[in-house]
XYZ file of C-alpha atoms in Angstrom:
601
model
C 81.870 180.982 136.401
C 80.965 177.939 138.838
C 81.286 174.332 137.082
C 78.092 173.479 135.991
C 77.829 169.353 135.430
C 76.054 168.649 132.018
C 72.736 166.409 132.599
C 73.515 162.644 131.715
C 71.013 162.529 129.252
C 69.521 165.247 126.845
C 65.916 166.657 127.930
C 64.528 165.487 124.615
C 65.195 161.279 126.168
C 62.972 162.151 128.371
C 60.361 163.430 126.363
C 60.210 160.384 124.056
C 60.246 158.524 127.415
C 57.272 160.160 128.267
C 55.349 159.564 124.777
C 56.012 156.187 124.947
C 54.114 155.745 128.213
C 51.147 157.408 126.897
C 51.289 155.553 123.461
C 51.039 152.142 125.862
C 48.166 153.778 128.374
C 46.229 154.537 125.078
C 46.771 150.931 123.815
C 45.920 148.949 126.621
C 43.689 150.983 128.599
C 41.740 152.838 126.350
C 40.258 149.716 125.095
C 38.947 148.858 128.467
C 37.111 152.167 128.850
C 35.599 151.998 125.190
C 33.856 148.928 126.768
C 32.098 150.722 129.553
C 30.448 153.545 126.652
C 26.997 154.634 127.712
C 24.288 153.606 124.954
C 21.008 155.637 125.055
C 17.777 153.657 124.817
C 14.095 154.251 124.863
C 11.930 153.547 127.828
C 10.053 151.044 125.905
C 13.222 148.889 125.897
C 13.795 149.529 129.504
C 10.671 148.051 130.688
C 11.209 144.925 127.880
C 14.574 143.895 129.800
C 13.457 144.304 133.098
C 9.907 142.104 132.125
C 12.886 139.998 130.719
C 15.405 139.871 134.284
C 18.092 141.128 132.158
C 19.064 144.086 134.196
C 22.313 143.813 136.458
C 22.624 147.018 138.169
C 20.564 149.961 138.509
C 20.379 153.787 139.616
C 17.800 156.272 139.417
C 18.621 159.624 139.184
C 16.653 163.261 138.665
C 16.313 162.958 135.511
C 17.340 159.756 133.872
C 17.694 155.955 134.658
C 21.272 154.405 134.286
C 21.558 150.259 134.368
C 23.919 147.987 133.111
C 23.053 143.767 131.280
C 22.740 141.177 133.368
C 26.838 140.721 133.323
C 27.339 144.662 134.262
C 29.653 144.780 131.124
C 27.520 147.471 128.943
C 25.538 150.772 130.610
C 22.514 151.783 129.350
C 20.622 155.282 129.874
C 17.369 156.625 129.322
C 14.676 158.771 130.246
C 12.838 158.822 133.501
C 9.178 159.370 133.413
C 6.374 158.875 136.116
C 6.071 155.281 136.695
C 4.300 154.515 139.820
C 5.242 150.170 139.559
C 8.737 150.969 138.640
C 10.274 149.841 141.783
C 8.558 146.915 142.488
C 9.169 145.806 138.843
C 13.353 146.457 139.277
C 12.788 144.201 142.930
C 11.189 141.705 140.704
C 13.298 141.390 138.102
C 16.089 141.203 140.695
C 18.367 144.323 139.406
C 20.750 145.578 142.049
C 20.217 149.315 143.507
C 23.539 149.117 145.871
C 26.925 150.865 144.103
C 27.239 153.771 141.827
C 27.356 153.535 138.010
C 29.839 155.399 136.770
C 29.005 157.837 133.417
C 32.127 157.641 130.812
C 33.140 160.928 130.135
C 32.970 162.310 126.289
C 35.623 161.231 123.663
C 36.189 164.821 123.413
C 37.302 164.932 127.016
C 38.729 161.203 126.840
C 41.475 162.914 124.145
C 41.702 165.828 126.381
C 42.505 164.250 129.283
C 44.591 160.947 128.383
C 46.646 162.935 125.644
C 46.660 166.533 125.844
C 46.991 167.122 129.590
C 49.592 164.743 129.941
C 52.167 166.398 126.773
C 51.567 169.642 128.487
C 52.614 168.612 132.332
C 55.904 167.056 130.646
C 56.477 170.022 128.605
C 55.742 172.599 131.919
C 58.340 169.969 133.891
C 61.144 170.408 130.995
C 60.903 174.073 131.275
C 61.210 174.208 135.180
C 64.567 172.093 134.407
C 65.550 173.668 131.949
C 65.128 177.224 134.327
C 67.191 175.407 137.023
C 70.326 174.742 134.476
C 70.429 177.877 133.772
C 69.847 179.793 137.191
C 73.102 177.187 138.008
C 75.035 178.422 135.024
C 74.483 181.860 135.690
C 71.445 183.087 133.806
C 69.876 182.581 130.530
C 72.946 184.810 128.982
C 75.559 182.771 130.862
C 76.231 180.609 127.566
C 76.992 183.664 125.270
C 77.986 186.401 127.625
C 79.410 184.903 131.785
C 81.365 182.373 129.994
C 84.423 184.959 129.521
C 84.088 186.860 132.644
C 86.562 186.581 135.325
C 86.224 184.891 138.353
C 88.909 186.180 140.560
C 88.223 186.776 143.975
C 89.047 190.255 144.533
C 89.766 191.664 148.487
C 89.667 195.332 148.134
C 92.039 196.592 150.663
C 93.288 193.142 152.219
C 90.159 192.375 154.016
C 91.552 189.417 155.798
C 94.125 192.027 157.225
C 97.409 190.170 156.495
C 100.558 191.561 157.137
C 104.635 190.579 156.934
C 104.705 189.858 160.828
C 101.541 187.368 160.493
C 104.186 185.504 158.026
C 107.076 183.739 159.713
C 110.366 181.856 158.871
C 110.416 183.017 155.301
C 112.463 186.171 156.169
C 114.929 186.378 152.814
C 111.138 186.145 150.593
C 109.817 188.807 152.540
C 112.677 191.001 152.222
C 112.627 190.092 148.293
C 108.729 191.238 148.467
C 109.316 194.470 150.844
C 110.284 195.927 147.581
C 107.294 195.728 145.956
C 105.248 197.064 148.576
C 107.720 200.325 148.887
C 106.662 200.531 144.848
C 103.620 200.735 145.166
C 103.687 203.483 148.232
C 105.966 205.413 146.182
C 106.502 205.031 142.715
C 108.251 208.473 142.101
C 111.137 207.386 144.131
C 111.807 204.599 141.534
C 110.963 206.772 138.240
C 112.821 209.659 138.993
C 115.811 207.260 138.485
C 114.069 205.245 136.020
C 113.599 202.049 137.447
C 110.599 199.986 137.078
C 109.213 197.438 139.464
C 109.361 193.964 137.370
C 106.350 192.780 135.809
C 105.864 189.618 137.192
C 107.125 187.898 140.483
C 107.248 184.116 140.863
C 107.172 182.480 144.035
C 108.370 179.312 143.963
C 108.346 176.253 146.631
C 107.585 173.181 148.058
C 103.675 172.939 148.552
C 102.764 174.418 152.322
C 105.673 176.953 152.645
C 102.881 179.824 152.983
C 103.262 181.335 149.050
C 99.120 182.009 148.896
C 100.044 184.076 152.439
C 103.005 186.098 151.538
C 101.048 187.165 148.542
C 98.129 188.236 150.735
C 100.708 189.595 153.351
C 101.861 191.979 149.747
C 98.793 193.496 149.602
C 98.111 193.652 153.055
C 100.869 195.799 153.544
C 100.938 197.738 150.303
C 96.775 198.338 151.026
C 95.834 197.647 147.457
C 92.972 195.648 145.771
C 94.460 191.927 145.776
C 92.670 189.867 143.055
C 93.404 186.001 143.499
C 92.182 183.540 141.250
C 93.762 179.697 140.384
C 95.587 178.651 137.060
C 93.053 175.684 136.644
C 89.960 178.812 136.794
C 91.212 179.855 133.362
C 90.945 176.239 131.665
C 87.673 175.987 130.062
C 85.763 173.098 127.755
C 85.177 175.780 125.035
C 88.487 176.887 122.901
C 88.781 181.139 123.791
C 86.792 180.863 126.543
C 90.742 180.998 128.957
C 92.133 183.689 126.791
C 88.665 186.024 127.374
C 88.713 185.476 130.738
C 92.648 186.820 130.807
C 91.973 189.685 129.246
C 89.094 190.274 131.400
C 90.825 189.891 134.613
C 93.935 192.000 133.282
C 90.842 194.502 132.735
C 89.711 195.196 135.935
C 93.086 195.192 137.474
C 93.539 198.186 135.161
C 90.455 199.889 136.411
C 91.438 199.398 140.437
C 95.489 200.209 139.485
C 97.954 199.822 141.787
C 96.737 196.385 142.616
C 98.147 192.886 142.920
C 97.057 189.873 140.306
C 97.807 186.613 142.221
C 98.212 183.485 140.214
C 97.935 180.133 142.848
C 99.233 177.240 140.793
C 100.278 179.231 137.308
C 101.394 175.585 135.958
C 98.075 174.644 134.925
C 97.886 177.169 132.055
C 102.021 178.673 131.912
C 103.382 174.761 130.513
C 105.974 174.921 128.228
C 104.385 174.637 124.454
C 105.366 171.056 123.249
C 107.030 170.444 119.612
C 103.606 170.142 117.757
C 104.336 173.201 114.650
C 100.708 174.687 115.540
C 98.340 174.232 118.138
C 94.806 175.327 118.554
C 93.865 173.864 122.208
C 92.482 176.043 124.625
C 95.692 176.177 127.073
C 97.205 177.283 124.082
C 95.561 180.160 123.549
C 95.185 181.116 127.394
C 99.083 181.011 127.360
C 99.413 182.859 124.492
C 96.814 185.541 125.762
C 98.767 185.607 129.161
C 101.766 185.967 127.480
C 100.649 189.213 125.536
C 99.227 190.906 128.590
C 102.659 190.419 130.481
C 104.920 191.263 127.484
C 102.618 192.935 124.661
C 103.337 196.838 123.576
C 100.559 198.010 126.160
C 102.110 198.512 129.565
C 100.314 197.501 132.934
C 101.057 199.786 134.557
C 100.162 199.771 138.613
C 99.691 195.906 138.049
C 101.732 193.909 139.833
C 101.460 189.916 138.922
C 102.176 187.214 141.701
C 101.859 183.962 140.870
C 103.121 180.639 142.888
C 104.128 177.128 141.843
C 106.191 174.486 142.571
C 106.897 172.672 139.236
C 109.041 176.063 137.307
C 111.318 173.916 135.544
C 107.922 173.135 133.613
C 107.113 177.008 133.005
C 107.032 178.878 129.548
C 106.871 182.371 131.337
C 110.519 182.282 133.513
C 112.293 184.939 131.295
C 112.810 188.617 131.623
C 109.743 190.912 130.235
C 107.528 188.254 132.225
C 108.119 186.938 135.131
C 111.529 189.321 136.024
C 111.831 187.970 139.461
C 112.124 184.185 141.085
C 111.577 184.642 144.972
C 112.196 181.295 146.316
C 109.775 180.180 149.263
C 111.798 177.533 150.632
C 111.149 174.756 153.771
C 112.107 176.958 156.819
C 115.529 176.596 159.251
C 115.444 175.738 162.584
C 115.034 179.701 163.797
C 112.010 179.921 160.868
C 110.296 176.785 162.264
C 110.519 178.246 165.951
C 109.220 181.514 164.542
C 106.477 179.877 162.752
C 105.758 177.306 165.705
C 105.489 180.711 167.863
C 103.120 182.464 165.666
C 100.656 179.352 166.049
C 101.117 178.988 169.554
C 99.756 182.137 170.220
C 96.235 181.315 168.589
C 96.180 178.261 171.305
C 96.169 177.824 175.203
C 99.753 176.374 175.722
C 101.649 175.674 179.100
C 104.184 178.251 180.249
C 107.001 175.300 180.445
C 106.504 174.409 176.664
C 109.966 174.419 175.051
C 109.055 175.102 171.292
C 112.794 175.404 170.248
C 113.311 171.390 170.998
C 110.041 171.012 168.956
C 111.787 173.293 166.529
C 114.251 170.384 166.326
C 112.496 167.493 166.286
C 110.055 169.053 163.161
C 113.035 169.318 160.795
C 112.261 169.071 157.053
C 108.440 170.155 158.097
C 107.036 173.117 156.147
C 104.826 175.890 157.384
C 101.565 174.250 157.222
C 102.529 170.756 158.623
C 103.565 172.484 161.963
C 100.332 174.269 161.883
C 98.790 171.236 161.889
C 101.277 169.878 164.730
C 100.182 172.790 166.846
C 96.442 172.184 166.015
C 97.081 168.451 166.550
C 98.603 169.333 169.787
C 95.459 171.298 171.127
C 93.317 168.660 169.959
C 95.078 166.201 172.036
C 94.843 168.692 174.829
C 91.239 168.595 174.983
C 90.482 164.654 174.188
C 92.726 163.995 177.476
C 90.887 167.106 179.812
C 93.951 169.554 179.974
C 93.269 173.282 180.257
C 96.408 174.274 177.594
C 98.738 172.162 175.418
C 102.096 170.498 177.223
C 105.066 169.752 175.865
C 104.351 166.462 175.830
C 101.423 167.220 173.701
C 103.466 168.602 171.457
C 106.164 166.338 170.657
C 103.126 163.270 170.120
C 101.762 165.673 167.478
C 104.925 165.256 165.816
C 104.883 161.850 166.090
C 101.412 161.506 164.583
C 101.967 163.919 161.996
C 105.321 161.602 160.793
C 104.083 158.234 161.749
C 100.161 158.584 162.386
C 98.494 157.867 165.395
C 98.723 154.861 167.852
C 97.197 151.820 166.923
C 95.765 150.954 170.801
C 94.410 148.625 169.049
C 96.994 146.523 167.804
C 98.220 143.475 169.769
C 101.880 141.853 168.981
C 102.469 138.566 169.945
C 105.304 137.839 172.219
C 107.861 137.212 169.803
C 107.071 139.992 167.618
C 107.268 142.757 170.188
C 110.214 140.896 170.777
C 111.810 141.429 167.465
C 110.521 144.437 166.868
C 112.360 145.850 170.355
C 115.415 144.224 169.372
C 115.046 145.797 166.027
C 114.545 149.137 167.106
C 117.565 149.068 169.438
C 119.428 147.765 166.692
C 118.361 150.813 164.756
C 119.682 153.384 167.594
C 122.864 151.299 168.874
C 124.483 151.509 165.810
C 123.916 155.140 165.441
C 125.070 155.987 168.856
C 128.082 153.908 168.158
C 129.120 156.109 165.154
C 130.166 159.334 164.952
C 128.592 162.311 163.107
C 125.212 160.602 164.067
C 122.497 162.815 165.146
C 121.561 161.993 168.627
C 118.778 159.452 169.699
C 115.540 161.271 170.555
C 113.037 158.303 171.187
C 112.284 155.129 171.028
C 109.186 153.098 170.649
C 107.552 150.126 169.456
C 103.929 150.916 169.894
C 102.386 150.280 166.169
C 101.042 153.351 164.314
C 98.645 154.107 161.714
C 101.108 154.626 159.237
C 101.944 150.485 159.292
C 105.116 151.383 161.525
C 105.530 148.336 163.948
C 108.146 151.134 165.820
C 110.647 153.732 164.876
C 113.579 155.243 166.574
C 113.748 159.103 166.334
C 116.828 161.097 165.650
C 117.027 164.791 166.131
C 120.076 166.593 164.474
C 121.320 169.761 166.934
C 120.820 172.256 164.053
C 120.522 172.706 160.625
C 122.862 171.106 158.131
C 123.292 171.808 154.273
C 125.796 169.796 153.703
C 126.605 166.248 153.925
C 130.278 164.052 154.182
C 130.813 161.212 152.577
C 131.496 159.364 156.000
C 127.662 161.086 157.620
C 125.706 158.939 154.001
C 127.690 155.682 154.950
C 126.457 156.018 158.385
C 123.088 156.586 157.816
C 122.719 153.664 155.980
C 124.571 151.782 158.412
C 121.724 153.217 160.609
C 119.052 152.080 158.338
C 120.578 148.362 157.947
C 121.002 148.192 161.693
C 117.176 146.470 162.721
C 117.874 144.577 160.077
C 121.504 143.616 161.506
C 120.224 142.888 165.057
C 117.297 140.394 163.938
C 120.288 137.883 162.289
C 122.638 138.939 165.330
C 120.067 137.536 167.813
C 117.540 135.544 165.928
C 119.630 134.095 162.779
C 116.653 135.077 160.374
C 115.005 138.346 158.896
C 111.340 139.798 159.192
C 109.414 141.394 156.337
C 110.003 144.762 158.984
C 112.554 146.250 157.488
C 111.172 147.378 153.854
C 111.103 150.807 154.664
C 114.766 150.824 156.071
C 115.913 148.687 152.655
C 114.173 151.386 150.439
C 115.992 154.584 152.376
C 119.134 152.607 152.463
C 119.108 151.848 148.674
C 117.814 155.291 147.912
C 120.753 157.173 149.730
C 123.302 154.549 148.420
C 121.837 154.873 144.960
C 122.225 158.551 145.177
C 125.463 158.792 146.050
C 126.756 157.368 143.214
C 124.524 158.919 140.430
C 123.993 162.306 141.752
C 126.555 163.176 144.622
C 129.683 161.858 142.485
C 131.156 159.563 145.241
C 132.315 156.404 143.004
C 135.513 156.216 142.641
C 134.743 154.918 139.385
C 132.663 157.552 138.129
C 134.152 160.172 139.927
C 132.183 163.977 139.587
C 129.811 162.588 136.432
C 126.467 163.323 136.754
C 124.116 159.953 135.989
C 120.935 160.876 136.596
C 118.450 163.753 136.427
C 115.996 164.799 138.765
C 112.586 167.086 138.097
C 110.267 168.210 139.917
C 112.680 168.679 142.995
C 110.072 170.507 145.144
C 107.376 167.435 144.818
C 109.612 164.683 145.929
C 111.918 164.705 142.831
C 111.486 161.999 139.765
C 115.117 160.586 139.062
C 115.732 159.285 135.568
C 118.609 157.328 134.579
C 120.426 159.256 131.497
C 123.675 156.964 131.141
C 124.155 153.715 128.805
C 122.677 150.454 129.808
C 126.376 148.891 130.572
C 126.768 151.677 133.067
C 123.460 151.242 134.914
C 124.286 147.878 135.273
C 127.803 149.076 136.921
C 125.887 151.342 139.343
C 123.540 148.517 140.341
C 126.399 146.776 141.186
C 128.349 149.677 143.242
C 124.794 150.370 145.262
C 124.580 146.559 145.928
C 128.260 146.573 147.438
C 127.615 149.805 149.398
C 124.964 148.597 150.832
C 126.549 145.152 151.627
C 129.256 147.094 153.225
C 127.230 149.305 155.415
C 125.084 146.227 156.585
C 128.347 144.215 157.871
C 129.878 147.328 159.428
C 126.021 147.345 161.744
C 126.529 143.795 162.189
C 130.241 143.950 163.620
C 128.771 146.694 165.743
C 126.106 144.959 167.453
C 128.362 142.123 167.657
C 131.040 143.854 169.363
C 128.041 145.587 171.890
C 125.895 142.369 172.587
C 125.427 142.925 176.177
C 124.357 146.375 175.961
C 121.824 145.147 172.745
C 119.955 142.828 174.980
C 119.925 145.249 177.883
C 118.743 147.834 176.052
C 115.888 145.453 173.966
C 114.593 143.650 177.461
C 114.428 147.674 178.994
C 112.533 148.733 175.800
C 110.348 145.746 175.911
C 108.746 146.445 179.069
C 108.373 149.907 178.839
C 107.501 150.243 175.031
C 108.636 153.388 174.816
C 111.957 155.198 176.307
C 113.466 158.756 175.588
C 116.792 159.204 174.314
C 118.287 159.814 177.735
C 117.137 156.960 178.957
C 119.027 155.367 176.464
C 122.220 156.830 176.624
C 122.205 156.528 180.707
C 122.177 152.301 180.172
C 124.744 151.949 177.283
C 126.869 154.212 179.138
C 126.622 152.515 182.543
């Protein structure tokens, strides 16, 4: 059922709105028209006030004679009989003939018209409103019998045609999912042994790794009814309301068996219950009601339930006789993000020299739908600047944009600050390229982007790597302190440029003490806990006050550490620093081979 907003006031406001109104017509205006009543007099008196000059106003009809007093503030009608001097008396007596004297209608009509007509246009207007609520809540029996329907989207037969190969880079998930789909083309195979396909499948990932798809790509290749609905669509304002539309759903998957339920976001309604002894809310009850169809005595049998989040550590449903199997939908490699680059590619025009294995590299840590959008991004840029198909060029400032945002042409530096920041940049890159196990310099560039970025310096690793040393941390943040590093080296002061390298520094530093175990101090004791790992991860502290003080400390002297070691470096490799700053600072930007070719001239 669609979300239907309730009205900011009741209809019945409006109503007393209304009689109000006509309560303050009747009191000021019906007064004025009681004034203008018509009084009927004889003809006798009619001749008496025109002989007299009191007659203001005066019109002669077909059969009677209305005139107003001298001051036009009564009317006056009576009969008209044949009076040959009547005219020339009325010029006499100086009456008016010119306007129109207008009758007041009957008190009768008065009432009719200044009390009834208006109650019933209000009350025809409340029912047209109160028609239109309901048409937008689904009908006049929306309130008592919609409310517990289901409102799954159901594609009978994958009608948007998805299959495995349309899915790229998440090769262990699909082999995890192959199974299901060999199920459901032959069950036998698996009874006659007496295997069962588990109840419930749980894909779990970072948002954008393509979950929603591989669930489509399921019943794509199974061709079965897919029904897909979101946890928040079972959450209602009215306590049962969840639970009814559970075992609806759960209903007509029965009816179109074998099928696949898909859950998107199952956290909104599968939260662990709290420690309250008894609850009553309405995610409660949906729970509970989920909970019953997956586990209860009545099998589902030909119902296969999918469901994708990326917060399970939060989930009351991860246990077997539920959700049996935990596929995990991870960020792809490098060979899945070529694969998934490759896929895109092909929906666009792109040129034949396009290398999408070095964009492969430089996209690391992206997920499936950010390069999506650097493809897209890519064609878009394509078209703004004229070009038939998308260059690699094109490509690699999609990347750019999608990290950093998009140039700010905008944006002037002053001398000195373009100076700083080119010094700071170089800083950044020297003292990586001086180290070892240091991924390799990719690009330079102190062009301002959207993202507040004065300039970054881009490092592309060769491959994938799981795992890191000791020494490959302490050189990163060496890295990170090294703009820092080359504004004292050259200008004996700081800039307010390097927050974002301070916060990375600290975070890494911070991290390898609490969660890596490399203090020698601590040693291998874990000092902090971290949730929701697939949204960024919240770290919490879970060690004694004394000892969070001693890990301030240790970060503090790791990072002091790191921060000389780029200082001796730049030091020791002045020349090269203001070489490499001057050359940056007139071309603004300059590719990592550039680079190398002048500090190893």
């Amino acid at each position: 059922m669609n979300e239907v907003k309730t009205p900011k006031k009741p209809l019945i406001f409006y109503y007393g709105i209304a009689m109000v109104v006509l309560l303050l017509l009747n009191m000021l205006v019906m007064p004025l028209i009681t004034q203008h009543q018509v009084e009927e007099v004889d003809y006798g008196t009619f001749i008496k006030m025109t002989e007299n000059k009191e007659i203001g106003q005066v019109e002669i009809e077909d059969n009677q004679i209305l005139f107003t007093n001298k001051d036009k503030s009564k009317i006056y009608k009576t009969g008209l009989l044949n009076d040959d001097g009547l005219v020339q008396r009325l010029y006499d007596s100086g009456a008016e003939f010119s306007g129109e004297i207008v009758e007041q209608m009957s008190p009768l009509m008065s009432f009719i018209v200044s009390w009834v007509l208006p109650v019933v246009l209000f009350v025809v207007l409340g029912q047209l409103l109160s028609r239109q609520l309901m048409k937008k809540m689904g009908g006049p029996n929306a309130m008592k019998f919609d409310m517990g329907k289901s409102s799954a989207k159901v594609y009978v037969q994958s009608s948007d045609g998805i299959k495995f190969a349309d899915v790229a880079g998440e090769d262990e998930a699909k082999e995890n999912l192959s199974e299901v789909v060999d199920y459901l083309h032959n069950p036998n195979k698996y009874k006659e042994i007496g295997a069962s396909m588990p109840k419930g499948i749980l894909l779990v990932g970072p948002p954008g790794t393509g979950k929603t798809m591989l669930a489509k790509a399921v019943a794509g290749e199974a061709n079965v009814p897919f029904f897909s609905m979101s946890g928040s669509e079972f959450v209602e304002m009215f306590v049962g309301m969840g639970a009814s539309k559970v075992r609806d759903l759960f209903r007509q998957a029965k009816e179109k068996a074998p099928c696949i339920v898909f859950i998107d976001e199952i956290d909104a309604i599968g939260k662990k219950r709290d420690n309250q002894l008894s609850t009553n809310d309405e995610r409660e009850q949906t729970l509970n009601q989920l909970l019953t169809e997956m586990d209860g005595f009545e099998g589902n049998n030909g119902v296969i339930i999918l469901a994708a989040t990326n917060r399970p550590e939060s989930l009351a449903l991860t246990r077997p006789g539920r959700f049996d199997r935990r596929v995990p939908v991870e960020l792809p490699d490098l060979a899945g993000r070529e694969a998934i680059l490759r896929v895109h590619a092909k929906k666009i025009k792109v040129a034949p020299d396009v290398d999408l294995a070095k964009i492969a590299r430089m996209a690391s840590g992206a997920s499936g739908a950010e390069l999506a959008n650097i493809v897209n991004e890519a064609a878009l840029r394509a078209v703004r600047d004229g070009r038939a198909s998308a260059t690699q060029a094109d490509l690699e400032e999609s990347i750019e944009v999608v990290i950093a945002g998009y140039q700010k042409k905008n944006s002037i530096l002053t001398t000195r600050e373009k100076l700083i920041v080119s010094y700071h940049e170089i800083g950044h890159a020297l003292v990586a390229a001086k180290q070892t196990n240091s991924a390799p310099v990719q690009k330079i560039t102190i062009i301002p982007r959207t993202s507040g970025a004065l300039g970054y310096t881009m490092q592309v690793e060769d491959g994938d790597h799981y795992l890191m040393s000791r020494e490959e941390i302490e050189n990163k943040i060496a890295t990170f302190t090294g703009g820092r590093a080359a504004e004292e080296v050259v200008f004996h002061s700081v800039t307010t440029g390097a927050s974002n390298d301070i916060e990375q520094a600290t975070k890494l530093a911070r991290a390898m003490i609490t969660r890596y175990g490399m203090s020698d101090n601590f040693d291998m004791v874990a000092l902090e806990t971290v949730t929701n790992q697939y949204l960024g991860g919240d770290a919490s502290l879970a060690c004694s006050a004394e000892t969070q003080a001693e890990i301030d400390r240790q970060v503090v002297d790791l990072v002091k550490k790191q921060h000389a070691k780029a200082v001796r470096i730049l030091q020791e490799n002045r020349p090269k620093l203001d070489e490499l700053a001057k050359f940056l600072y007139e071309k603004e930007t300059i590719t990592g081979e550039e680079f190398m070719e002048i500090l190893n001239q």
